[in-house]
CSV table of C-alpha atoms in Angstrom, one decimal:
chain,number,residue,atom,x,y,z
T,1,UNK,CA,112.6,83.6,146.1
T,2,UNK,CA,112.2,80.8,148.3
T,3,UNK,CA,110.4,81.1,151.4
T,4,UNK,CA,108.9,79.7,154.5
T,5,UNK,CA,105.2,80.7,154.5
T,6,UNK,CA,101.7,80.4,155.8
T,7,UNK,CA,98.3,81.0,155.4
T,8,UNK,CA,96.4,80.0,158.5
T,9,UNK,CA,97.6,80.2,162.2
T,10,UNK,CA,98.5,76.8,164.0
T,11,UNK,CA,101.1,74.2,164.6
T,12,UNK,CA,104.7,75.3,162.8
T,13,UNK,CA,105.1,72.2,161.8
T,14,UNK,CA,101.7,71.8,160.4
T,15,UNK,CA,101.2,75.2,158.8
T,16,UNK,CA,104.3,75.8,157.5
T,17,UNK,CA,105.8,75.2,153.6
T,18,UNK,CA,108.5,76.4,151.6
T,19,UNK,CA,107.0,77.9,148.2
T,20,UNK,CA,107.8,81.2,146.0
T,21,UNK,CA,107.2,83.7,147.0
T,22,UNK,CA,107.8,87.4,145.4
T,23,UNK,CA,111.3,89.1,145.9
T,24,UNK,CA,110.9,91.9,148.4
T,25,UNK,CA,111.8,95.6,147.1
T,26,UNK,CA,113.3,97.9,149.6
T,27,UNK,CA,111.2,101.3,150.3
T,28,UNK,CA,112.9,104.6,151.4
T,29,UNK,CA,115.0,103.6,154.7
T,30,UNK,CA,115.2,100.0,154.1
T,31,UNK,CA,117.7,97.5,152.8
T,32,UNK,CA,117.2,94.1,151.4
T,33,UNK,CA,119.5,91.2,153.2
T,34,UNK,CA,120.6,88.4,151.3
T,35,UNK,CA,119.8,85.3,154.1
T,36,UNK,CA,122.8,83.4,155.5
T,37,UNK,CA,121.1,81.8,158.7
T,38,UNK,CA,118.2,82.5,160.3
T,39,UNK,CA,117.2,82.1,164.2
T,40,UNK,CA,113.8,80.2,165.6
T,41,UNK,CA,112.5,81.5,168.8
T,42,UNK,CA,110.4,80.8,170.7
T,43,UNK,CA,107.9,83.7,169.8
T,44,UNK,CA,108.2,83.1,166.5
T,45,UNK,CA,106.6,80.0,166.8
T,46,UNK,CA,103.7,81.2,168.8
T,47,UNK,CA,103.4,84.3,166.1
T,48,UNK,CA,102.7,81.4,163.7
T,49,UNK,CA,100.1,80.0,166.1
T,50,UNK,CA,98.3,83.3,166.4
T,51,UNK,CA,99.4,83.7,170.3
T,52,UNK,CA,102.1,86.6,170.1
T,53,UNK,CA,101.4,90.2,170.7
T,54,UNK,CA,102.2,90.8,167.0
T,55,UNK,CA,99.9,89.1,164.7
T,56,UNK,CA,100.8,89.2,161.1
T,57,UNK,CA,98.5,89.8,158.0
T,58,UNK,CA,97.8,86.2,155.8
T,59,UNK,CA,99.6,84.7,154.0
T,60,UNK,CA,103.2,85.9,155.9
T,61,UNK,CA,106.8,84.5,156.1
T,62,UNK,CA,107.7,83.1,159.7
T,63,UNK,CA,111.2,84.6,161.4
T,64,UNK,CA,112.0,87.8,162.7
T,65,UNK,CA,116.2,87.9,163.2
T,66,UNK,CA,118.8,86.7,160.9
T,67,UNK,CA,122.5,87.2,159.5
T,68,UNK,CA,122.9,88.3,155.6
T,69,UNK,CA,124.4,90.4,153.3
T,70,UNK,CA,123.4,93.7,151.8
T,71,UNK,CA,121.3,93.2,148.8
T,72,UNK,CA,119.7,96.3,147.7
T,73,UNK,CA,119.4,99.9,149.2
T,74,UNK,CA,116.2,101.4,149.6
T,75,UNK,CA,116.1,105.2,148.5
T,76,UNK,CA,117.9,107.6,151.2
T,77,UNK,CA,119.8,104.8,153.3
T,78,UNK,CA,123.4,106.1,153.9
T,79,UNK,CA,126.2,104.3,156.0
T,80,UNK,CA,125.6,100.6,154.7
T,81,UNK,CA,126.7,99.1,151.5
T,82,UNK,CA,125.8,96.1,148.7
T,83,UNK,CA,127.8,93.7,150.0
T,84,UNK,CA,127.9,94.6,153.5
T,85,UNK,CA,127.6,91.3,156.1
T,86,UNK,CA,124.7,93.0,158.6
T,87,UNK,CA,122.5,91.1,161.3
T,88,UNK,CA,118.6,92.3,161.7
T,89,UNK,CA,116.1,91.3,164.5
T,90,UNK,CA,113.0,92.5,165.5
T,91,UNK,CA,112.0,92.5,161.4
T,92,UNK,CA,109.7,90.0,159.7
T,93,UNK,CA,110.2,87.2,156.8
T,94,UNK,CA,113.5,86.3,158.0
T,95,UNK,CA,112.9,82.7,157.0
T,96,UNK,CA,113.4,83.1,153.4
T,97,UNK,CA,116.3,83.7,150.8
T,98,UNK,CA,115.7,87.5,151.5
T,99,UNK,CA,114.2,89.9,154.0
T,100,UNK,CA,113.4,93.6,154.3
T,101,UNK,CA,114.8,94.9,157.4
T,102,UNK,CA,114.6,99.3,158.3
T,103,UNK,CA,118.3,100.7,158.0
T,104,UNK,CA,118.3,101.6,161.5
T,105,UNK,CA,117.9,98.0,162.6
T,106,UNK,CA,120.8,96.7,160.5
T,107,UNK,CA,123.9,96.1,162.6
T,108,UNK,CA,127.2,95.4,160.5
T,109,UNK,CA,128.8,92.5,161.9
T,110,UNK,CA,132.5,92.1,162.8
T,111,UNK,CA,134.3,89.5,160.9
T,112,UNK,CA,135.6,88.1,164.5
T,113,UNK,CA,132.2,87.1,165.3
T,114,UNK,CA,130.9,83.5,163.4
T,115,UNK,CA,128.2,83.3,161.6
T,116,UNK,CA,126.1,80.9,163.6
T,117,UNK,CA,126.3,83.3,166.8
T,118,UNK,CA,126.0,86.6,164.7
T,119,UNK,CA,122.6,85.0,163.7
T,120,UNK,CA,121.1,85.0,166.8
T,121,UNK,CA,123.0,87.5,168.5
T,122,UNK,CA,120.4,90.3,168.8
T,123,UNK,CA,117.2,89.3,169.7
T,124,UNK,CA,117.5,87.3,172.8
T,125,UNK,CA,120.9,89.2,173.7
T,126,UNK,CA,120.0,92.1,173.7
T,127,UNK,CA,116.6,91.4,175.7
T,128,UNK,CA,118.8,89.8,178.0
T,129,UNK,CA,121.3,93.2,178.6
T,130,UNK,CA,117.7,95.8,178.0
T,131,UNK,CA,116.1,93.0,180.8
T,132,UNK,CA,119.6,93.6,183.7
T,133,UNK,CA,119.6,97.4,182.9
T,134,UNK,CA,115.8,97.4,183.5
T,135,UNK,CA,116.2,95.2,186.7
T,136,UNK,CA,118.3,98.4,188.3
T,137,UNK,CA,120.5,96.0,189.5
T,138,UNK,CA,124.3,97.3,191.3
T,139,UNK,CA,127.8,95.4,191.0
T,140,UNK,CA,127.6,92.3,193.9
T,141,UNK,CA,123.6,92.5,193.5
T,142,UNK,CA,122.0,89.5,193.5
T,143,UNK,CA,119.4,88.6,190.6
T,144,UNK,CA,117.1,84.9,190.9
T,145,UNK,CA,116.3,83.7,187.4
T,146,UNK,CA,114.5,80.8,186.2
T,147,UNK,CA,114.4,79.1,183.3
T,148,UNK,CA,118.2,79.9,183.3
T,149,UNK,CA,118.8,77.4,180.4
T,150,UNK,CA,116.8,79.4,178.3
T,151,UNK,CA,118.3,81.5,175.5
T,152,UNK,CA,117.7,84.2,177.7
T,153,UNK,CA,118.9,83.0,181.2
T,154,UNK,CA,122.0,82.4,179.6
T,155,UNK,CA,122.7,85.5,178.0
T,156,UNK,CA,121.4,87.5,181.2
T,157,UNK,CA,123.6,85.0,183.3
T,158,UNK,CA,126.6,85.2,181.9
T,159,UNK,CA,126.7,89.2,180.8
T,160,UNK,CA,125.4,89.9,184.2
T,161,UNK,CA,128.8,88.1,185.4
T,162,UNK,CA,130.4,90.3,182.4
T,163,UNK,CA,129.3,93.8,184.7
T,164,UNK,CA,130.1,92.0,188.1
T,165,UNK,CA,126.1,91.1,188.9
T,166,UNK,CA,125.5,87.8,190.3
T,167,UNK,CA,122.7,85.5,189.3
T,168,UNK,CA,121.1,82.6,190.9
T,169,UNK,CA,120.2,80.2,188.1
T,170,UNK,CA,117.4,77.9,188.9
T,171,UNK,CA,116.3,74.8,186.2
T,172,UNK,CA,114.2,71.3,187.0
T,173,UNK,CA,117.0,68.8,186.6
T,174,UNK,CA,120.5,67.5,186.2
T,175,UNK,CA,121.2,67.5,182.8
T,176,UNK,CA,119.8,71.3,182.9
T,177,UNK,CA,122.4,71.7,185.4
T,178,UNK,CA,125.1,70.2,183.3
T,179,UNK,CA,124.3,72.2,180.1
T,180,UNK,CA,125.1,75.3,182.2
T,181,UNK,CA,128.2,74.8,183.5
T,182,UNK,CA,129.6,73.3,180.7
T,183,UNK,CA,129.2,77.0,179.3
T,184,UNK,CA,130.8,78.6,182.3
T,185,UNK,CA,127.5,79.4,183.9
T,186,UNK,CA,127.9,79.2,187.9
T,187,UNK,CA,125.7,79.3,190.9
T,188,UNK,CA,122.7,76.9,189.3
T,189,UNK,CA,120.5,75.5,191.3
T,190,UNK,CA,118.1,72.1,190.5
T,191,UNK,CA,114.6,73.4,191.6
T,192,UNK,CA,113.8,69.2,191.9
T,193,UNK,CA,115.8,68.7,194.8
T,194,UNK,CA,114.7,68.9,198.3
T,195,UNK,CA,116.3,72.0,200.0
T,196,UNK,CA,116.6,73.9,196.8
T,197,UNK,CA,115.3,77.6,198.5
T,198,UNK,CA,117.7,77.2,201.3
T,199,UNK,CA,121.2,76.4,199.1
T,200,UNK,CA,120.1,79.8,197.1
T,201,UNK,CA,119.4,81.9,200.2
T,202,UNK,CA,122.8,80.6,201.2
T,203,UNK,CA,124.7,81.8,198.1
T,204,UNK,CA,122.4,84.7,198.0
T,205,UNK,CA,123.3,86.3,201.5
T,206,UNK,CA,121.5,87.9,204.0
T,207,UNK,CA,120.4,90.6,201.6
T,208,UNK,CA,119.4,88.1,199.6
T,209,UNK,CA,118.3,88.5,195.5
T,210,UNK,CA,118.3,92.3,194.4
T,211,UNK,CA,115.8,91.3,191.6
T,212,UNK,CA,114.2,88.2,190.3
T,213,UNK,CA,113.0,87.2,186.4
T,214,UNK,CA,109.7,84.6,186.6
T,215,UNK,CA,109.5,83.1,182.8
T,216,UNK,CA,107.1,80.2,184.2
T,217,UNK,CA,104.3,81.6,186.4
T,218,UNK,CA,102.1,79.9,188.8
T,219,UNK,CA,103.8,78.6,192.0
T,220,UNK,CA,106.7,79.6,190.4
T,221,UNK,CA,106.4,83.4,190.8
T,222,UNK,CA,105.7,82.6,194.5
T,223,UNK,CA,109.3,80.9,194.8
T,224,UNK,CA,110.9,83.8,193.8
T,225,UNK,CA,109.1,86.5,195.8
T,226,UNK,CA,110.3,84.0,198.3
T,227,UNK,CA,113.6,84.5,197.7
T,228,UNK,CA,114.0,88.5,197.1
T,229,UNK,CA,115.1,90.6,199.5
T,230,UNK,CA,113.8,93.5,201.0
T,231,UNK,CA,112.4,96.2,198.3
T,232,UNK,CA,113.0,93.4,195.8
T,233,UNK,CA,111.6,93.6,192.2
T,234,UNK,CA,109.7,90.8,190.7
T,235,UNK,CA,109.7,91.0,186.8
T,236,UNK,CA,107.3,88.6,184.8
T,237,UNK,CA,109.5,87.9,181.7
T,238,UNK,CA,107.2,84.9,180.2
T,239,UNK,CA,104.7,82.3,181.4
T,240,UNK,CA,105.5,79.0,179.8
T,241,UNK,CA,103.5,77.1,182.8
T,242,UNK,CA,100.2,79.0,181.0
T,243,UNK,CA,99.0,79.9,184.5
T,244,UNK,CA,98.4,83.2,186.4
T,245,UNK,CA,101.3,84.1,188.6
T,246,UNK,CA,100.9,83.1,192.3
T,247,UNK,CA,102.1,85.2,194.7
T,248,UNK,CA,101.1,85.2,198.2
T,249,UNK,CA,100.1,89.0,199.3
T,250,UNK,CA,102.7,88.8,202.6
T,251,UNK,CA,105.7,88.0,200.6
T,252,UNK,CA,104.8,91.4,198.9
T,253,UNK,CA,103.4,93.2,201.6
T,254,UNK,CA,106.5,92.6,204.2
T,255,UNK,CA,109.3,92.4,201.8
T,256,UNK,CA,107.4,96.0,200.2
T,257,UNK,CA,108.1,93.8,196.7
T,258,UNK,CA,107.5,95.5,193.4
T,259,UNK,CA,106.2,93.5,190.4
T,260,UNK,CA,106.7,94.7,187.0
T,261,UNK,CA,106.3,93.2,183.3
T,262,UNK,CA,108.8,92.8,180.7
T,263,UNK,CA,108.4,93.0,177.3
T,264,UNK,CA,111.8,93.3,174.7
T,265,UNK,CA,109.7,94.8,171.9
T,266,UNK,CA,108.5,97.9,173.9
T,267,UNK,CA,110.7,98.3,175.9
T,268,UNK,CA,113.7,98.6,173.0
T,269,UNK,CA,110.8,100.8,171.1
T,270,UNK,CA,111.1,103.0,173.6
T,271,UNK,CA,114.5,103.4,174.0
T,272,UNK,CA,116.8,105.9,173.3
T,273,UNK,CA,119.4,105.6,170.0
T,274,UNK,CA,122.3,106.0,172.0
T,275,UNK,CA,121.3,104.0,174.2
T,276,UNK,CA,120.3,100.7,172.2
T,277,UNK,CA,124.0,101.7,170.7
T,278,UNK,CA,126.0,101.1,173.8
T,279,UNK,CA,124.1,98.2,174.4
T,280,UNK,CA,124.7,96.5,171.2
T,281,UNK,CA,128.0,97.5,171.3
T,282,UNK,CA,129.0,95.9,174.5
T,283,UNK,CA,126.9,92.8,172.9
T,284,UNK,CA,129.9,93.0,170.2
T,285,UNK,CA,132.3,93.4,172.8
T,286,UNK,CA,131.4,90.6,174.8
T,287,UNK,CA,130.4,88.1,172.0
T,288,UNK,CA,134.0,89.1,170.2
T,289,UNK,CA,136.1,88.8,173.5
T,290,UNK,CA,134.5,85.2,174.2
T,291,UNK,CA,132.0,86.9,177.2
T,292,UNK,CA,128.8,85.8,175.6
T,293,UNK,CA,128.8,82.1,174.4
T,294,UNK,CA,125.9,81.2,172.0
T,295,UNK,CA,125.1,77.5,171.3
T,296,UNK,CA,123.9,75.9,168.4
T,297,UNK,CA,121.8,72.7,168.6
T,298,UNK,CA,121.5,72.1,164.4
T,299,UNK,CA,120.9,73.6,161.1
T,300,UNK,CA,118.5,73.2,159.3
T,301,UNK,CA,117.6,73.7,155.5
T,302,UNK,CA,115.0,76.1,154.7
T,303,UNK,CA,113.4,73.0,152.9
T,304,UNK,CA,112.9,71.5,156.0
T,305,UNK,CA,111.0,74.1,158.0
T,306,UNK,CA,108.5,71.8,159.6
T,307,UNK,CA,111.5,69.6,161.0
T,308,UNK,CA,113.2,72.7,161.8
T,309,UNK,CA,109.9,74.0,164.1
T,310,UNK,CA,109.5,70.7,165.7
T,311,UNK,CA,113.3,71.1,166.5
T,312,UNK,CA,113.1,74.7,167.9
T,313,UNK,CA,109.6,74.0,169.8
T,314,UNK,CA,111.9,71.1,171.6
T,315,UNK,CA,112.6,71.2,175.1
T,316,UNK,CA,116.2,70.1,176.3
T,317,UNK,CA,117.9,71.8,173.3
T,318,UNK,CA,121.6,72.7,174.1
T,319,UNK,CA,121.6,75.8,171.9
T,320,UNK,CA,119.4,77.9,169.0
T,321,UNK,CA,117.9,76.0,165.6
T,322,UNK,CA,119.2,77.8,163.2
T,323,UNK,CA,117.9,77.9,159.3
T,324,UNK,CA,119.8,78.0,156.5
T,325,UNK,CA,118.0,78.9,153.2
């Protein structure tokens, strides 16, 4: 099969070539998925740079969440079938014509759901809806977000409308704004205008934010604490400015903050089976009934994976690159 591989850690778009590579054989539990699409993230491209918590044994195939069909069944696999059109994240060697994925993380997909979002409904999705049940957050809460125009601010942002939860969706400029509430996304606030704090803590209340999700760090982790209320929880989601979160010690100490981390991968490791069911259930739900909108900013041929990488490394991208083997 074809495949999207490499032998050394660096630059995607460096590192990266299609070649053959062997066709995967299911083991007991596991099914092999004939690719349809296939989703970039964001931490897949750092796992090719050798800065992810997961670090992959050389030479490896990039991706980690696609859309297929049903290939082969591995010895003891019941209640999936040859044939069967399935979705699979949190897997590896998704950027390829096939992929091995456990049976317990295949999720058939309904025909009412489109390819393109069913291929990158999972991963950040369901982060997203793990992250606002994690955040202990009621109906008419308030949650502070940055990065909001992330694939994850917008999932959180608009099923956290879905359950009744406001956010307060914070970006740096006007076309960030604009990208937002062209998907129905409300309450966003442009962090590079003067008087930002004080339009969110007017929207917010005088309870102000619930909770609050810091994907930058540095002086960013300081603006939210800022803007929680009393007992508020901080969660450190990501740290895309590279810095150490600053926090000044009496927005903790008087508003008797609390500041967790957040990681998808452990936390949905740790998780119940029922539980992860209801969750991808409503995912289902709300992507079906039109709740959950999920962009696409291009397609690209396996073949042109380095393109592709560039692509999904981008900023300013309206919606997920996608790959199409």
């Amino acid at each position: 099969m074809r495949a999207a591989l490499y032998s050394s850690f660096g630059d995607p778009a460096q590192v990266l070539a299609v070649a053959d590579a062997p066709l995967p054989e299911p083991g007991p539990g596991e099914v092999r998925i004939r690719t349809v699409l296939a989703s970039i993230h964001n931490h897949d491209l750092l796992t090719v740079r050798g800065l992810y918590g997961y670090k992959p044994t050389l030479p490896a195939i990039g991706g980690s969440e696609a859309l297929g069909v049903v290939d082969a069944l591995g010895e003891g696999v019941d209640g999936l079938q040859i044939g069967q059109r399935v979705a699979a994240a949190s897997v590896h060697g998704t950027w390829a014509e096939a992929f091995i994925a456990p049976a317990r993380m295949v999720i058939p997909m309904p025909d009412a759901i489109a390819d393109e979002m069913a291929a990158q409904l999972i991963a950040m999705p369901l982060s997203a809806l793990m992250l606002l049940e994690f955040l202990h957050v009621e109906q008419g809460q308030w949650i502070v977000q940055n990065t909001a125009n992330g694939a994850v601010g917008k999932s959180l942002a608009m099923l956290a409308k879905a359950r009744g939860v406001h956010v307060a969706n914070l970006v740096r400029n006007a076309e960030a704004v604009a990208q937002l509430q062209a998907l129905g996304i409300d309450h966003v606030f442009d962090t590079s205008v003067d008087g930002w704090k004080d339009r969110v803590r007017e929207a917010t209340g005088e309870a102000q934010a619930a909770a609050a999700v810091d994907s930058i760090g540095g002086d960013a982790s300081g603006d939210l604490v800022d803007l929680l209320g009393h007992h508020g929880t901080l969660v450190s989601f990501g740290v895309m400015s590279g810095e150490p979160m600053r926090i000044p010690a009496g927005g903790l100490i008087y508003k008797e903050a609390t500041v967790k981390g957040f990681w998808g991968s452990k936390v949905s490791q740790a998780m119940a089976v029922e539980d992860k069911r209801r969750l991808v259930g409503e995912l289902l739900k709300r992507a079906a009934g039109g709740e959950l909108t999920l962009p696409v900013e291009r397609i690209f041929a396996l073949d042109d994976i380095a393109q592709a990488a560039k692509a999904g490394a981008g900023s300013g991208r309206n919606g997920k690159v996608l790959l199409r083997p």
